[in-house]
């Protein structure tokens, strides 16, 4: 990645050098040309003037402009034309008029040739600087990685370059230091500033067992971290890869511009020849040469070709800073047509860490907990884990014939008694009476309610709830206000789901949905309008893929990558608001840029053909057109997202 | 779940080429056109901004051929990732 940075610097520096040198020779030409025109005083004789101009222009075009001339004329025998071909042809023809005028009666354009080349070089310099600025945030990301690591080796601390760190090494990070690579804390406690990578502004607490991300900053305590990922496998490397992918992804609206760009140069070459002959037929060779040169140098595919990529570059940089990674450019274009935003409940609206809130027992509560936990201990479901945690037991009862009924619950037998734990559906299927318990009360509180039965008799119920993320309410309020129809989708039953939805301000609920049916529901909604699905990327991958825009929410140290057009590296739902804002702002920048680029060419080229534009004016206009596009894209930064 | 586990495996033949000398939009489209002519290259996306071509190729395509294609269009292939 370092090479890319160097390449860019090299490019800027080489343009800068050429810029200075070429103007040293061009300024005297400008002076000579306009001094006599403005004052009427002739400094030299006509022929001397032309020779002087030829001598001064020579190095500008053929030495400082050598690269451009070479690559430009190369296009004429390889048929890979670039804009260099236009500039090369334009300047060389203009220069030759200075020599030809000794033989024929034509105007000398050699001074103009030098000016065109100098302005071209200046334009390219400004453009390359502005392009570098556009990629500022990404550059910062690339430079973010730690250079060194302090490793514990046979009880001694040694400092080694980051490239020598191996998986399993124990790294020591002192307060204020950068965590060298991804790992897990084995000793120590601290809080870590992860804002540079996830955009999360509050420091995150870390203790033994916590995962840490490389390149984040340790705040106050000493941390001992075992390296788990290195090099290209780290979180930072993945983020950089994603941002890069985002920069080169295609937005559909650019397609036409790309098509035009690919045939642009040959078309302009032909047009320029036609322009010359057109004027030649009217008998004005001088005008013909001037107009033909103008056509060559005014036509600029750059503004067209840069319109989208430059906006994407600036946008992906801003996104990365805010923890938003847009993987697919189409998402940016689709965003303005979105009608529905569907949120998965668990892990998206809520924290995804359910806990037991209330227990209603018809038998001894300890016994109820023992039976329930013994069964739930065999399940990997987050709710099962919350019950096991709550019970906090060292020994469990032996369970036979354990079975999971997906979306309903679990069953098994303990001491010959059949135990069923699950939702109402499971109980009804097994014809178990629910008269003795008040499920409604639990569900109205937004609890996911588990019913425990023994030999077809209810022995208790447990209310499990998952705390809502701090930002969820605010984010949904903003999205509602923007006019989106927000919807919550969940496997919970209607009452529980409504209670939670009400807490965050969502009125539309799709409840009782089995995990595998989420994508079906998304498809149904799509008949009525375009849909964003927001989910955790692991369980919701099919729904994320099917939605018009899939927003995958990251969970701590892993990037949920499988599906998702947009990835949020931190869990907050405010990321959804920002992603919507950023996409819309980016798309409108792209549209503006394309408009200007098209308008410029549509207006400028006919004017050049008609001979209205002086070649120098044409070249200035050309240089400014691409600078305008790049600068306009940089203005995206001003937008508050 | 990891980024590296799923995504890249599906696109296991993806290569990133770092290219020197592209400084305008038609340069990018030249590189794209030339790379597409190489047999076994399925898709090409060239970015002027990152100076990279991201390509999807059959595994039997030689790096040398890619290099030739880039230089045919008048640019220099610096690195293949």
XYZ file of C-alpha atoms in Angstrom:
722
model
C 0.000 0.000 0.000
C 2.945 2.248 0.571
C 3.726 2.106 -3.140
C 0.429 3.726 -4.004
C 1.166 6.664 -1.754
C 4.577 7.042 -3.331
C 3.160 6.827 -6.816
C 0.828 9.664 -6.089
C 3.557 11.794 -4.574
C 5.794 11.070 -7.532
C 3.056 12.159 -9.887
C 2.422 15.409 -8.063
C 6.129 16.185 -7.825
C 6.799 15.475 -11.461
C 3.955 17.759 -12.582
C 5.225 20.427 -10.224
C 8.723 20.321 -11.656
C 7.422 20.494 -15.212
C 5.094 23.308 -14.244
C 7.863 25.530 -12.935
C 10.239 24.849 -15.817
C 7.663 25.289 -18.540
C 6.435 28.628 -17.215
C 10.022 29.926 -16.999
C 10.098 29.630 -20.789
C 6.464 30.453 -21.448
C 6.230 33.730 -19.510
C 8.750 35.500 -21.793
C 6.710 34.291 -24.791
C 3.520 35.705 -23.313
C 5.342 38.945 -22.606
C 6.662 39.226 -26.143
C 3.312 38.373 -27.688
C 1.205 40.794 -25.748
C 3.683 43.613 -25.188
C 3.572 44.692 -28.800
C -0.148 44.072 -29.058
C -0.927 46.214 -26.023
C 1.606 48.986 -26.464
C 2.007 49.027 -30.197
C 5.784 49.159 -29.702
C 7.679 46.531 -31.623
C 10.585 45.160 -29.616
C 11.902 43.060 -32.435
C 11.359 42.529 -36.085
C 8.602 40.032 -37.020
C 10.944 37.245 -38.057
C 13.124 37.625 -34.987
C 9.994 37.449 -32.855
C 8.948 34.183 -34.441
C 12.400 32.660 -34.141
C 12.570 33.709 -30.496
C 9.197 32.170 -29.850
C 10.199 28.959 -31.625
C 13.358 28.718 -29.526
C 11.543 29.395 -26.254
C 8.619 27.093 -27.048
C 10.818 24.188 -28.077
C 11.837 23.020 -24.568
C 8.328 23.547 -23.231
C 6.767 21.205 -25.753
C 9.510 18.756 -26.553
C 11.405 18.528 -23.251
C 9.002 19.311 -20.393
C 6.094 18.019 -22.399
C 8.065 15.028 -23.653
C 6.068 12.453 -21.683
C 2.805 13.847 -22.983
C 4.035 14.076 -26.577
C 5.466 10.560 -26.453
C 2.423 8.913 -24.939
C 0.148 10.977 -27.163
C 1.739 10.027 -30.464
C 2.115 6.459 -29.310
C -1.663 6.341 -29.453
C -1.584 6.904 -33.218
C 0.091 3.593 -33.928
C -1.272 1.488 -31.068
C -4.787 2.929 -31.374
C -4.938 3.460 -27.633
C -5.736 7.145 -27.672
C -5.693 9.171 -24.518
C -6.105 12.836 -23.904
C -2.346 13.121 -24.381
C -2.989 12.384 -28.041
C -5.150 15.500 -28.297
C -2.671 17.740 -26.511
C 0.314 16.291 -28.388
C -1.283 16.785 -31.783
C -2.588 20.236 -30.879
C 0.718 21.572 -29.609
C 2.907 20.016 -32.287
C 0.725 21.336 -35.111
C 0.662 24.754 -33.479
C 4.429 24.683 -33.121
C 4.930 23.644 -36.734
C 2.970 26.668 -37.957
C 5.886 28.753 -36.662
C 8.202 26.974 -39.071
C 5.731 26.648 -41.935
C 4.964 30.366 -41.964
C 8.397 30.946 -43.488
C 7.128 29.067 -46.546
C 3.363 29.568 -46.594
C 1.191 32.471 -45.599
C -0.201 31.268 -42.313
C -0.273 32.663 -38.824
C 2.368 31.595 -36.340
C 0.901 29.624 -33.432
C 4.209 28.467 -31.879
C 3.891 30.745 -28.868
C 0.345 29.522 -28.399
C 1.689 25.964 -28.462
C 3.916 26.673 -25.474
C 1.058 28.320 -23.617
C -1.235 25.373 -24.250
C 1.355 22.930 -22.956
C 2.072 25.028 -19.877
C -1.595 25.422 -19.047
C -2.133 21.710 -19.594
C 0.701 20.892 -17.194
C -0.625 23.405 -14.665
C -4.099 21.900 -14.888
C -2.733 18.407 -14.387
C -0.743 19.578 -11.383
C -3.749 21.199 -9.712
C -5.869 18.180 -10.541
C -3.378 15.720 -9.075
C -3.149 17.733 -5.861
C -6.933 17.898 -5.581
C -7.185 14.189 -6.289
C -4.688 13.549 -3.516
C -6.851 15.629 -1.218
C -9.878 13.576 -2.174
C -8.166 10.461 -0.907
C -6.986 12.086 2.312
C -8.973 9.941 4.732
C -7.973 6.761 2.986
C -4.349 7.749 3.135
C -4.769 8.246 6.856
C -6.236 4.759 7.170
C -3.304 3.242 5.308
C -0.855 5.055 7.523
C -2.764 4.123 10.655
C -1.188 0.706 11.159
C 1.403 0.376 13.921
C 5.045 0.201 12.858
C 6.414 -1.645 15.867
C 5.225 -3.976 18.589
C 6.494 -4.732 22.047
C 6.541 -8.480 22.458
C 6.979 -10.580 25.568
C 9.712 -13.074 24.794
C 11.013 -15.391 27.555
C 9.842 -12.876 30.153
C 11.633 -10.014 28.472
C 10.073 -7.162 26.571
C 11.543 -6.685 23.153
C 10.510 -4.272 20.452
C 10.166 -5.723 16.967
C 8.828 -4.445 13.624
C 5.158 -5.201 13.079
C 5.962 -7.492 10.148
C 7.734 -9.898 12.520
C 4.805 -10.341 14.885
C 3.410 -13.867 14.754
C 0.001 -15.182 15.739
C 0.075 -16.180 19.381
C 2.706 -13.616 20.378
C 1.963 -11.784 23.614
C 2.048 -8.042 23.005
C 2.430 -5.448 25.723
C 0.636 -2.154 25.202
C 1.234 0.735 27.566
C -1.172 3.614 28.101
C -1.313 5.969 25.140
C 0.183 3.410 22.808
C -1.227 1.956 19.641
C -2.379 -1.646 19.740
C -0.137 -3.262 17.104
C -2.511 -5.853 15.677
C -5.825 -7.640 16.290
C -5.845 -9.813 19.380
C -7.471 -10.862 22.581
C -6.658 -9.427 25.999
C -4.981 -11.992 28.253
C -4.113 -9.681 31.134
C -4.898 -6.169 32.213
C -7.794 -3.774 32.029
C -8.187 -0.555 30.140
C -10.391 1.355 27.783
C -9.500 1.717 24.158
C -10.223 4.505 21.708
C -11.491 2.827 18.550
C -12.844 5.949 16.870
C -10.257 5.945 14.100
C -11.593 2.644 12.785
C -15.197 2.260 13.842
C -16.156 5.908 14.155
C -17.403 5.133 17.665
C -16.494 8.201 19.681
C -16.706 6.723 23.187
C -13.788 4.606 24.418
C -14.565 0.907 24.724
C -13.758 -0.967 27.932
C -11.451 -3.954 27.609
C -10.682 -6.690 30.095
C -9.400 -10.237 30.002
C -11.075 -12.020 27.102
C -12.032 -8.869 25.179
C -11.091 -8.580 21.535
C -9.034 -5.594 20.513
C -8.501 -4.077 17.081
C -5.068 -3.251 15.755
C -4.245 0.460 15.268
C -6.624 1.583 18.028
C -5.220 3.487 21.011
C -4.960 2.102 24.529
C -6.081 4.723 27.033
C -4.978 4.188 30.623
C -4.031 0.654 31.727
C -1.367 -1.762 30.547
C -2.804 -4.450 28.309
C -1.314 -7.837 27.530
C -2.747 -8.972 24.237
C -2.326 -12.233 22.396
C -2.092 -11.588 18.662
C -4.838 -13.401 16.769
C -4.605 -11.841 13.336
C -1.752 -10.279 11.427
C -1.038 -8.578 8.141
C -3.750 -8.788 5.508
C -6.142 -10.603 7.857
C -6.555 -7.774 10.321
C -9.654 -5.659 10.747
C -7.810 -2.582 9.498
C -6.598 -4.364 6.363
C -10.168 -5.449 5.659
C -11.485 -1.936 6.125
C -8.867 -0.594 3.724
C -9.720 -3.285 1.193
C -13.397 -2.447 1.440
C -12.807 1.262 1.033
C -10.689 0.567 -2.011
C -13.393 -1.632 -3.435
C -15.898 1.139 -2.800
C -13.766 3.626 -4.667
C -13.610 1.569 -7.810
C -17.165 0.271 -7.714
C -19.436 1.367 -10.519
C -22.507 3.516 -10.136
C -25.030 2.851 -12.929
C -25.442 6.529 -13.756
C -21.766 6.656 -14.807
C -22.249 4.089 -17.564
C -23.101 6.562 -20.302
C -20.177 8.781 -19.359
C -17.842 5.776 -19.486
C -19.097 4.829 -22.916
C -18.506 8.330 -24.184
C -15.059 8.469 -22.625
C -13.979 5.305 -24.405
C -14.695 6.704 -27.885
C -14.131 10.337 -27.031
C -10.602 10.913 -28.279
C -10.929 9.319 -31.744
C -14.189 11.204 -32.298
C -12.540 14.506 -31.391
C -9.597 13.772 -33.685
C -11.960 13.290 -36.595
C -13.953 16.354 -35.635
C -10.789 18.427 -35.534
C -9.791 17.312 -39.039
C -13.296 18.118 -40.302
C -13.133 21.531 -38.667
C -9.882 22.303 -40.458
C -11.240 21.268 -43.842
C -14.449 23.120 -43.230
C -12.579 26.381 -42.741
C -10.155 25.493 -45.542
C -13.079 25.295 -47.973
C -14.101 28.792 -46.911
C -10.555 29.800 -47.737
C -9.389 30.704 -44.272
C -6.471 28.427 -43.472
C -5.276 30.407 -40.455
C -8.695 30.336 -38.878
C -8.918 26.648 -39.773
C -5.701 25.804 -37.980
C -6.726 27.853 -34.944
C -10.160 26.248 -34.759
C -8.783 22.749 -35.277
C -6.278 23.267 -32.459
C -9.030 24.661 -30.239
C -11.144 21.580 -30.858
C -8.215 19.339 -29.967
C -7.336 21.064 -26.741
C -10.780 21.987 -25.461
C -12.219 18.520 -25.616
C -11.703 16.876 -22.280
C -12.769 13.378 -21.379
C -11.385 13.845 -17.879
C -14.262 15.730 -16.363
C -16.636 13.047 -17.658
C -14.502 10.160 -16.554
C -13.708 11.616 -13.155
C -17.216 12.748 -12.248
C -18.212 9.559 -10.440
C -14.922 8.079 -9.206
C -13.801 11.300 -7.566
C -17.109 11.680 -5.724
C -16.913 8.043 -4.614
C -13.392 8.557 -3.339
C -14.322 11.534 -1.206
C -17.474 9.802 -0.038
C -15.780 6.539 0.889
C -13.253 8.508 2.902
C -15.949 10.343 4.832
C -17.771 7.045 5.265
C -14.724 5.244 6.621
C -14.236 8.000 9.164
C -17.801 7.463 10.354
C -17.719 3.679 10.334
C -19.686 3.335 7.094
C -18.288 1.209 4.291
C -20.221 1.317 1.041
C -19.255 -1.758 -0.905
C -21.447 -1.417 -3.927
C -21.923 1.799 -5.805
C -25.440 0.865 -6.904
C -26.561 1.319 -3.314
C -25.804 5.027 -3.585
C -28.073 5.371 -6.583
C -30.844 3.182 -5.179
C -30.958 5.053 -1.879
C -33.150 7.870 -3.155
C -35.896 5.449 -4.181
C -36.158 3.673 -0.844
C -39.571 3.457 0.772
C -39.234 0.833 3.521
C -36.524 0.289 6.087
C -36.782 -3.122 7.710
C -34.859 -3.676 10.924
C -34.084 -7.037 12.338
C -34.781 -6.956 16.069
C -32.136 -8.957 17.841
C -28.670 -7.506 17.625
C -29.808 -4.658 15.411
C -32.395 -2.677 17.353
C -31.427 -4.432 20.557
C -28.014 -5.253 21.907
C -28.351 -8.941 21.172
C -27.557 -9.874 24.747
C -30.820 -11.167 26.188
C -31.194 -11.548 29.942
C -33.810 -13.102 32.186
C -35.921 -10.296 33.641
C -38.774 -12.029 35.414
C -39.704 -15.550 36.497
C -43.158 -16.795 37.409
C -42.945 -20.229 38.980
C -45.701 -22.683 39.834
C -43.237 -24.953 41.609
C -40.168 -24.281 43.715
C -38.240 -21.629 41.787
C -34.862 -23.302 42.340
C -36.189 -26.537 40.948
C -37.668 -24.736 37.970
C -34.324 -23.089 37.260
C -32.486 -26.410 37.565
C -34.767 -28.173 35.093
C -34.810 -25.291 32.645
C -31.082 -24.621 32.759
C -30.243 -28.302 32.333
C -32.067 -28.344 29.019
C -31.061 -24.894 27.850
C -27.428 -25.724 28.584
C -27.511 -27.982 25.531
C -28.628 -25.195 23.198
C -26.467 -22.508 21.607
C -29.299 -19.973 21.266
C -28.634 -16.568 22.897
C -31.814 -16.921 24.961
C -30.670 -20.335 26.195
C -27.391 -18.792 27.206
C -29.165 -16.067 29.164
C -31.047 -18.679 31.182
C -27.920 -20.711 31.866
C -26.222 -17.515 32.972
C -29.091 -16.582 35.257
C -29.201 -20.063 36.837
C -25.458 -19.980 37.392
C -25.198 -23.682 38.180
C -22.187 -25.947 38.480
C -23.985 -29.203 37.924
C -26.875 -30.008 35.625
C -29.406 -32.819 35.488
C -28.975 -35.507 32.860
C -31.101 -34.889 29.773
C -32.193 -37.595 27.356
C -33.787 -37.326 23.903
C -32.856 -33.661 23.549
C -34.339 -32.018 20.466
C -34.469 -28.475 19.070
C -37.691 -27.317 17.376
C -36.461 -24.383 15.311
C -38.410 -21.225 15.991
C -40.486 -22.858 18.726
C -38.335 -24.231 21.506
C -36.614 -27.308 22.851
C -37.559 -30.617 24.416
C -35.979 -33.487 26.299
C -36.574 -35.794 29.232
C -35.219 -35.565 32.737
C -35.688 -38.532 35.093
C -38.223 -39.979 32.706
C -40.359 -36.849 32.700
C -40.892 -35.093 29.413
C -39.859 -31.433 29.530
C -40.918 -28.904 26.906
C -39.570 -25.342 26.890
C -40.715 -22.882 24.290
C -43.341 -20.510 23.009
C -47.116 -20.684 22.904
C -47.088 -22.408 19.553
C -45.071 -25.318 20.924
C -47.419 -25.682 23.892
C -50.527 -25.558 21.740
C -49.112 -28.184 19.407
C -48.630 -30.415 22.414
C -52.074 -29.590 23.810
C -50.775 -28.096 26.999
C -53.186 -25.861 28.884
C -51.968 -22.325 29.555
C -54.828 -21.306 31.812
C -52.794 -21.097 35.008
C -50.338 -18.496 33.750
C -50.557 -14.914 32.540
C -48.443 -14.772 29.450
C -50.053 -11.475 28.389
C -48.516 -9.571 31.270
C -45.046 -10.695 30.296
C -45.533 -10.011 26.620
C -46.901 -6.544 27.160
C -43.628 -5.729 28.883
C -41.838 -6.766 25.697
C -40.477 -9.993 27.154
C -39.835 -12.980 25.002
C -41.715 -15.504 27.102
C -40.573 -19.074 27.592
C -43.070 -21.568 28.924
C -41.697 -24.540 30.804
C -43.797 -27.680 31.041
C -43.297 -31.052 32.686
C -45.328 -34.015 31.527
C -47.758 -31.708 29.720
C -48.265 -29.450 32.720
C -46.976 -25.907 32.922
C -44.527 -25.436 35.795
C -43.458 -21.848 35.152
C -42.691 -19.078 32.703
C -39.654 -16.917 32.172
C -39.527 -13.430 30.688
C -36.397 -12.714 28.714
C -35.637 -9.279 27.342
C -32.910 -7.806 25.275
C -31.958 -4.228 26.090
C -32.421 -1.681 23.331
C -29.261 0.007 22.036
C -28.862 3.578 23.281
C -29.093 5.142 19.834
C -31.932 3.069 18.393
C -34.748 5.370 19.482
C -33.049 8.471 18.132
C -32.102 6.875 14.831
C -35.600 5.563 14.178
C -37.159 8.882 15.083
C -34.988 10.610 12.479
C -35.760 8.012 9.816
C -39.495 8.226 10.512
C -39.293 11.970 10.217
C -37.561 11.660 6.858
C -40.649 9.829 5.650
C -39.399 6.266 5.541
C -41.696 3.519 6.628
C -39.784 1.735 9.375
C -40.598 -1.877 10.080
C -39.358 -4.306 12.717
C -39.047 -7.971 11.843
C -38.671 -10.642 14.485
C -39.338 -14.210 15.482
C -41.102 -12.993 18.624
C -44.857 -13.157 18.793
C -47.022 -10.173 17.934
C -47.544 -8.847 21.482
C -43.898 -8.989 22.531
C -42.800 -7.541 19.221
C -45.302 -4.659 19.440
C -44.150 -3.819 22.952
C -40.528 -3.538 21.865
C -41.406 -1.727 18.635
C -43.384 0.814 20.646
C -40.365 1.443 22.856
C -38.264 2.465 19.852
C -41.010 4.230 17.938
C -41.774 1.688 15.241
C -45.435 1.119 14.398
C -45.106 -1.568 11.759
C -44.214 -5.005 12.985
C -43.752 -8.274 11.182
C -43.803 -10.851 13.970
C -43.599 -14.634 14.209
C -41.106 -14.836 11.378
C -38.824 -17.826 11.263
C -35.224 -16.833 10.508
C -35.305 -18.440 7.084
C -38.481 -16.559 6.113
C -37.091 -13.064 6.577
C -35.962 -12.787 2.982
C -39.413 -13.899 1.811
C -40.978 -11.039 3.760
C -38.512 -8.634 2.185
C -39.555 -9.852 -1.257
C -43.218 -9.337 -0.428
C -42.513 -5.754 0.632
C -40.582 -5.111 -2.541
C -43.808 -5.392 -4.495
C -44.838 -2.154 -2.803
C -41.540 -0.281 -2.897
C -37.788 -0.449 -2.532
C -36.488 -1.878 0.710
C -33.461 -1.421 2.941
C -32.848 -4.358 5.235
C -30.751 -3.732 8.313
C -29.415 -6.838 9.994
C -26.379 -8.474 11.474
C -24.998 -10.067 8.329
C -24.579 -13.495 9.861
C -28.114 -14.780 10.345
C -29.677 -12.306 7.973
C -27.457 -12.809 4.952
C -30.257 -13.903 2.567
C -32.491 -10.981 3.544
C -29.589 -8.554 3.176
C -28.893 -9.907 -0.282
C -32.503 -9.761 -1.415
C -33.169 -6.250 -0.210
C -32.532 -3.371 -2.603
C -29.967 -2.099 -0.157
C -28.618 -4.403 2.534
C -27.034 -2.711 5.512
C -25.002 -5.126 7.620
C -24.308 -4.108 11.164
C -20.892 -4.991 12.519
C -20.505 -6.688 15.823
C -17.412 -5.448 17.559
C -14.263 -6.793 16.056
C -15.549 -8.701 13.070
C -16.774 -7.195 9.864
C -19.960 -8.938 8.871
C -19.150 -9.182 5.269
C -20.988 -12.030 3.625
C -23.826 -9.905 2.423
C -24.571 -6.250 2.624
C -24.105 -3.407 0.204
C -23.204 -1.174 3.089
C -21.367 -2.248 6.216
C -21.490 -0.380 9.487
C -18.412 -1.114 11.552
C -19.962 -0.059 14.824
C -23.297 -1.312 16.035
C -25.184 1.970 16.392
C -28.324 2.492 14.322
C -27.272 6.107 13.816
C -24.998 4.537 11.216
C -28.109 3.799 9.146
C -29.096 7.470 9.243
C -25.596 8.499 8.272
C -25.397 5.904 5.505
C -28.655 7.196 4.021
C -27.477 10.812 4.234
C -24.049 10.078 2.842
C -25.406 8.053 -0.064
C -27.859 10.744 -1.017
C -25.268 13.512 -0.764
C -22.818 11.479 -2.815
C -25.334 10.729 -5.499
C -26.326 14.329 -5.874
C -22.624 15.256 -6.179
C -22.216 12.649 -8.889
C -25.208 14.064 -10.733
C -23.880 17.613 -10.474
C -20.477 16.528 -11.703
C -21.883 14.659 -14.652
C -24.099 17.577 -15.522
C -21.185 20.014 -15.560
C -18.970 17.647 -17.476
C -21.607 17.030 -20.147
C -22.654 20.655 -20.329
C -19.075 21.787 -20.671
C -18.354 19.542 -23.626
C -21.694 20.177 -25.289
C -21.172 23.931 -25.180
C -17.409 24.181 -25.641
C -16.842 21.835 -28.566
C -19.264 23.588 -30.992
C -17.797 26.951 -30.042
C -14.335 25.650 -30.840
C -15.507 24.260 -34.178
C -16.963 27.653 -35.070
C -13.628 29.264 -34.326
C -15.085 31.470 -31.607
C -12.639 30.272 -28.968
C -9.008 31.175 -29.102
C -6.858 28.049 -28.480
C -5.446 29.468 -25.256
C -8.900 30.223 -23.910
C -9.928 26.736 -24.967
C -7.067 25.169 -23.037
C -7.816 27.218 -19.913
C -11.446 26.148 -20.118
C -10.400 22.521 -20.499
C -8.085 22.583 -17.517
C -10.701 24.258 -15.363
C -13.397 21.758 -16.300
C -11.621 18.825 -14.678
C -10.454 20.929 -11.758
C -14.064 22.016 -11.192
C -15.264 18.428 -11.033
C -12.568 17.409 -8.577
C -13.068 20.484 -6.412
C -16.824 20.059 -6.406
C -16.386 16.496 -5.165
C -14.130 17.716 -2.382
C -16.968 20.000 -1.278
C -18.833 16.880 -0.211
C -16.842 17.126 3.000
C -18.810 20.187 4.017
C -21.986 18.157 4.103
C -22.969 17.169 7.585
C -24.030 13.559 7.662
C -17.323 -14.945 10.590
C -14.527 -13.305 8.778
C -14.102 -11.190 5.739
C -11.351 -13.486 4.552
C -13.345 -16.657 4.958
C -16.111 -16.162 2.480
C -15.783 -13.234 0.218
C -12.351 -13.685 -1.237
C -12.746 -17.394 -1.708
C -15.657 -16.866 -4.067
C -13.505 -14.449 -6.038
C -10.348 -16.415 -5.601
C -9.095 -15.403 -9.001
C -9.324 -11.753 -8.232
C -6.173 -9.768 -8.794
C -5.296 -6.187 -8.144
C -2.875 -4.541 -10.503
C -1.095 -1.369 -9.536
C -0.525 0.717 -12.651
C 1.690 3.704 -13.271
C 1.087 6.428 -15.805
C -2.678 6.746 -15.878
C -3.547 10.386 -15.529
C -6.797 10.834 -17.335
C -10.119 9.166 -17.801
C -9.337 7.821 -21.246
C -6.175 6.259 -19.801
C -8.320 4.172 -17.480
C -10.538 3.085 -20.329
C -7.467 2.200 -22.437
C -6.128 -0.066 -19.717
C -9.553 -1.618 -19.340
C -9.853 -2.260 -23.076
C -6.399 -3.791 -23.326
C -6.813 -6.063 -20.293
C -10.157 -7.291 -21.541
C -8.441 -8.570 -24.667
C -6.314 -10.990 -22.640
C -7.816 -14.444 -22.865
C -9.073 -15.638 -19.493
C -9.769 -12.180 -18.135
C -13.439 -12.135 -17.199
C -13.987 -8.715 -15.777
C -11.955 -5.571 -15.414
C -12.541 -2.502 -13.325
C -9.934 0.218 -13.532
C -9.844 3.064 -11.086
C -8.014 6.223 -11.891
C -8.260 7.186 -8.251
C -6.582 4.149 -6.733
C -4.410 3.608 -9.824
C -5.533 0.033 -9.704
C -7.195 -2.440 -11.973
C -9.263 -5.023 -10.158
C -9.639 -8.001 -12.423
C -11.276 -11.387 -12.317
C -9.114 -13.926 -14.107
C -8.758 -17.625 -14.670
C -5.990 -19.019 -12.558
C -4.009 -20.123 -15.607
C -3.546 -16.581 -16.911
C 0.101 -15.604 -16.612
C 1.100 -12.385 -14.888
C 3.415 -11.773 -17.808
C 0.431 -11.536 -20.173
C -1.243 -9.002 -17.926
C 1.929 -6.980 -17.856
C 2.108 -7.042 -21.650
C -1.495 -5.931 -21.948
C -0.913 -2.962 -19.681
C 2.192 -1.876 -21.548
C 0.453 -2.354 -24.903
C -1.912 0.403 -23.860
C 1.062 2.533 -22.913
C 1.248 2.133 -19.147
C 3.362 0.279 -16.622
C 2.284 -2.561 -14.378
C 4.100 -2.099 -11.104
C 2.714 -4.738 -8.824
C 0.213 -7.570 -8.730
C -1.570 -8.280 -5.470
